[in-house]
Amino acid sequence: MDALQVITYTGVFVFAVTGVLKARTKRFDIFGAAVLAFVTAYGGGTIRDLLIGIRPVNWVNDNLAIFIVLASTIVTFFFKMNTNIIKKVIFLIDAFGIGLFTIVGIQVALRSGISSGYALVMGIITATFGGLLADVLCNKVPSILKPGELYATACLIGGSLYLLFLNYDFQSDVSMLIGILVIASIRIFAIRKKLQLPRI
Amino acid sequence: MDALQVITYTGVFVFAVTGVLKARTKRFDIFGAAVLAFVTAYGGGTIRDLLIGIRPVNWVNDNLAIFIVLASTIVTFFFKMNTNIIKKVIFLIDAFGIGLFTIVGIQVALRSGISSGYALVMGIITATFGGLLADVLCNKVPSILKPGELYATACLIGGSLYLLFLNYDFQSDVSMLIGILVIASIRIFAIRKKLQLPRI
Amino acid sequence: MDALQVITYTGVFVFAVTGVLKARTKRFDIFGAAVLAFVTAYGGGTIRDLLIGIRPVNWVNDNLAIFIVLASTIVTFFFKMNTNIIKKVIFLIDAFGIGLFTIVGIQVALRSGISSGYALVMGIITATFGGLLADVLCNKVPSILKPGELYATACLIGGSLYLLFLNYDFQSDVSMLIGILVIASIRIFAIRKKLQLPRI
């Protein structure tokens, strides 16, 4: 397993934990929590794969995926995960996770012959639609659609930058790193400054 | 771009506008409005393509689709779209759009080797499931499932008529036109007369 | 049509009836009831097929599927289906239906080259995600995610047993029968004893 995979699975784990925390506020049972963990962590990539036509979808037959989702459920079940310090750590890893998921989503789409514009759409879907699906399962309006945090906007800007760099034959790893950093920075900065998109 | 494409994109634009108007009632931000516009305009065709197995789904790599969805969001953001005259125009184009989407959905299904009965199902899904998905994202019971308007019934009757004409080797363009007119007429007539299906 | 098909369609019919009964509590119209019947009966298998990449999804071109869904809608519309005796019959057939759907889902996944672990996931999805989708369309938190009944757990245990038997070259039909019986028994026993999973 190389460094990128370790980082990716760390991101998946944190996404899954946020799913379990959401399940807890709705008083789901353990099965419901595992479903919400899975949907939050893998829902965005699943929708991307379905739309592009990649089959089976990416997590099928990846035993580590089940393991990580179950681990996140058990850890969150037994440990108090809402102390201030853990909340901050989760938020930070989550911000970088969103960046990583966006760029990886764009890469998967480009490899499947999708145009740049739609690769960007697929990147945003990869990073944000897991949470959207989880919110639907919790029977609430997806928070990503409402003013509050610059979430999709961060993915849009960082993803565009990444595509721009790729276009000018910038080195792929460096472009990826910059894209992720920009997305995470915008997200963190927006939360601090309480920036949000205008209402429709 | 031929006449049919111009008409189709006009229908897509109006579907997208109705999505943005729905987003406005829920006080979404601009990103949320664009998502709702996209889902309303392309959600039905997307579900049809996924069920049949057409990949990637129809709108991927169609740059005009993104453009039209963004345009509908911006136009609805800057202009007051709920004056009586505009509401009427939207309703009328929407009625014909539903007709068009039904017939096009049937054609796509038939070309993929789907039987007549299920092509009709796919036509109804194409015309109605975008709005259904948008309602789910707004966290409300999809209005298409409740008594109120003859929406799916109009698609069912007009689509059946279209398939019947095709079966008797009627000219394809004329059959299509009749199908669309029947669907739009039933829809408009039902609204005027407040017709609705019985409750279960 | 062999015995297994007769049993399967009986299960589908009962699943569809539970969908229509759900639609009734939400005061849907007849079209909405038919949609809910279809989603409840075929939603789980549809999601399984989409995730694996089987296309078109299983019910497309199966005319009996439409017929059974419509029949369940009409029967439930005209007859009082909530007398105590009918409720009990529906519950019992439903319990065996869940067992059957789980095992059939596992078989479909294995035939598509999915690993045992994920075949089990696909079996659980086949049996439970139709009801989950129907609940989403009714704008409520899916009951499968909340404490209440041992539903997914029954599928998990019975499905694992089935896979274990298969692994030891046990006769396929007998393994299937045992799997189904175990799932139905756990479900019935859990309802009687009011067993449920712990909250997260």
Short mmCIF file of C-alpha atoms in Angstrom, two decimals, chain B residues 50-55 113-115 117-118 121-122 124-125 128-129 132 136 139-142 144-149 152-153 197-200, chain C residues 20 23-24 26-33 35-36 38 46 50 54-57 59-66 73 76-77 136-139:
data_model
loop_
_atom_site.label_atom_id
_atom_site.label_comp_id
_atom_site.label_asym_id
_atom_site.label_seq_id
_atom_site.Cartn_x
_atom_site.Cartn_y
_atom_site.Cartn_z
CA LEU B 50 -29.12 3.96 -15.41
CA LEU B 51 -31.97 1.42 -15.45
CA ILE B 52 -31.46 0.59 -19.14
CA GLY B 53 -27.67 0.64 -18.83
CA ILE B 54 -26.78 3.48 -21.23
CA ARG B 55 -23.37 4.82 -20.22
CA GLY B 113 -34.19 -3.03 -27.32
CA ILE B 114 -36.67 -2.46 -24.49
CA SER B 115 -40.18 -3.89 -25.02
CA GLY B 117 -44.55 -1.86 -22.17
CA TYR B 118 -41.31 -0.98 -20.47
CA VAL B 121 -42.50 3.02 -18.24
CA MET B 122 -39.16 4.58 -19.23
CA ILE B 124 -42.99 8.21 -17.84
CA ILE B 125 -39.83 7.99 -15.71
CA THR B 128 -41.60 12.72 -14.11
CA PHE B 129 -38.68 11.43 -12.00
CA LEU B 132 -39.58 13.50 -7.95
CA VAL B 136 -36.79 14.37 -2.30
CA ASN B 139 -37.27 16.96 1.89
CA LYS B 140 -40.91 16.74 0.87
CA VAL B 141 -43.18 13.98 -0.38
CA PRO B 142 -42.89 14.01 -4.20
CA ILE B 144 -46.19 13.43 -8.43
CA LEU B 145 -47.21 10.66 -6.01
CA LYS B 146 -50.12 12.54 -4.45
CA PRO B 147 -53.52 13.51 -5.84
CA GLY B 148 -53.42 16.97 -7.35
CA GLU B 149 -52.65 17.03 -11.04
CA ALA B 152 -48.15 10.75 -14.98
CA THR B 153 -51.59 9.83 -16.34
CA LEU B 197 -56.70 10.41 -9.71
CA PRO B 198 -58.55 8.72 -6.82
CA ARG B 199 -56.70 8.33 -3.52
CA ILE B 200 -55.49 4.87 -2.59
CA VAL C 20 -49.29 0.06 -1.33
CA ALA C 23 -48.76 4.67 0.22
CA ARG C 24 -52.20 4.53 1.77
CA LYS C 26 -49.55 8.89 3.12
CA ARG C 27 -52.76 9.33 1.09
CA PHE C 28 -51.03 8.91 -2.28
CA ASP C 29 -53.09 8.60 -5.47
CA ILE C 30 -53.24 5.34 -7.49
CA PHE C 31 -50.17 6.22 -9.57
CA GLY C 32 -48.22 6.99 -6.39
CA ALA C 33 -49.35 3.67 -4.91
CA VAL C 35 -44.77 3.57 -7.80
CA LEU C 36 -44.43 2.66 -4.13
CA PHE C 38 -42.79 -1.17 -7.56
CA THR C 46 -32.43 -2.61 -8.73
CA LEU C 50 -26.82 -0.93 -10.55
CA ILE C 54 -26.00 -5.76 -14.46
CA ARG C 55 -27.89 -4.08 -17.28
CA PRO C 56 -30.62 -3.58 -17.93
CA VAL C 57 -31.70 -4.09 -14.33
CA TRP C 59 -37.18 -6.35 -13.99
CA VAL C 60 -36.87 -4.59 -17.34
CA ASN C 61 -38.82 -6.55 -20.00
CA ASP C 62 -40.37 -8.84 -17.36
CA ASN C 63 -44.05 -8.27 -18.12
CA LEU C 64 -45.12 -10.27 -15.09
CA ALA C 65 -43.42 -7.66 -12.88
CA ILE C 66 -45.67 -4.84 -14.12
CA THR C 73 -52.29 -1.96 -6.23
CA THR C 76 -55.23 -3.31 -2.00
CA PHE C 77 -57.39 -0.52 -3.40
CA VAL C 136 -37.50 7.99 1.50
CA LEU C 137 -40.31 8.59 -1.02
CA CYS C 138 -42.74 8.81 1.92
CA ASN C 139 -40.46 11.48 3.39
#
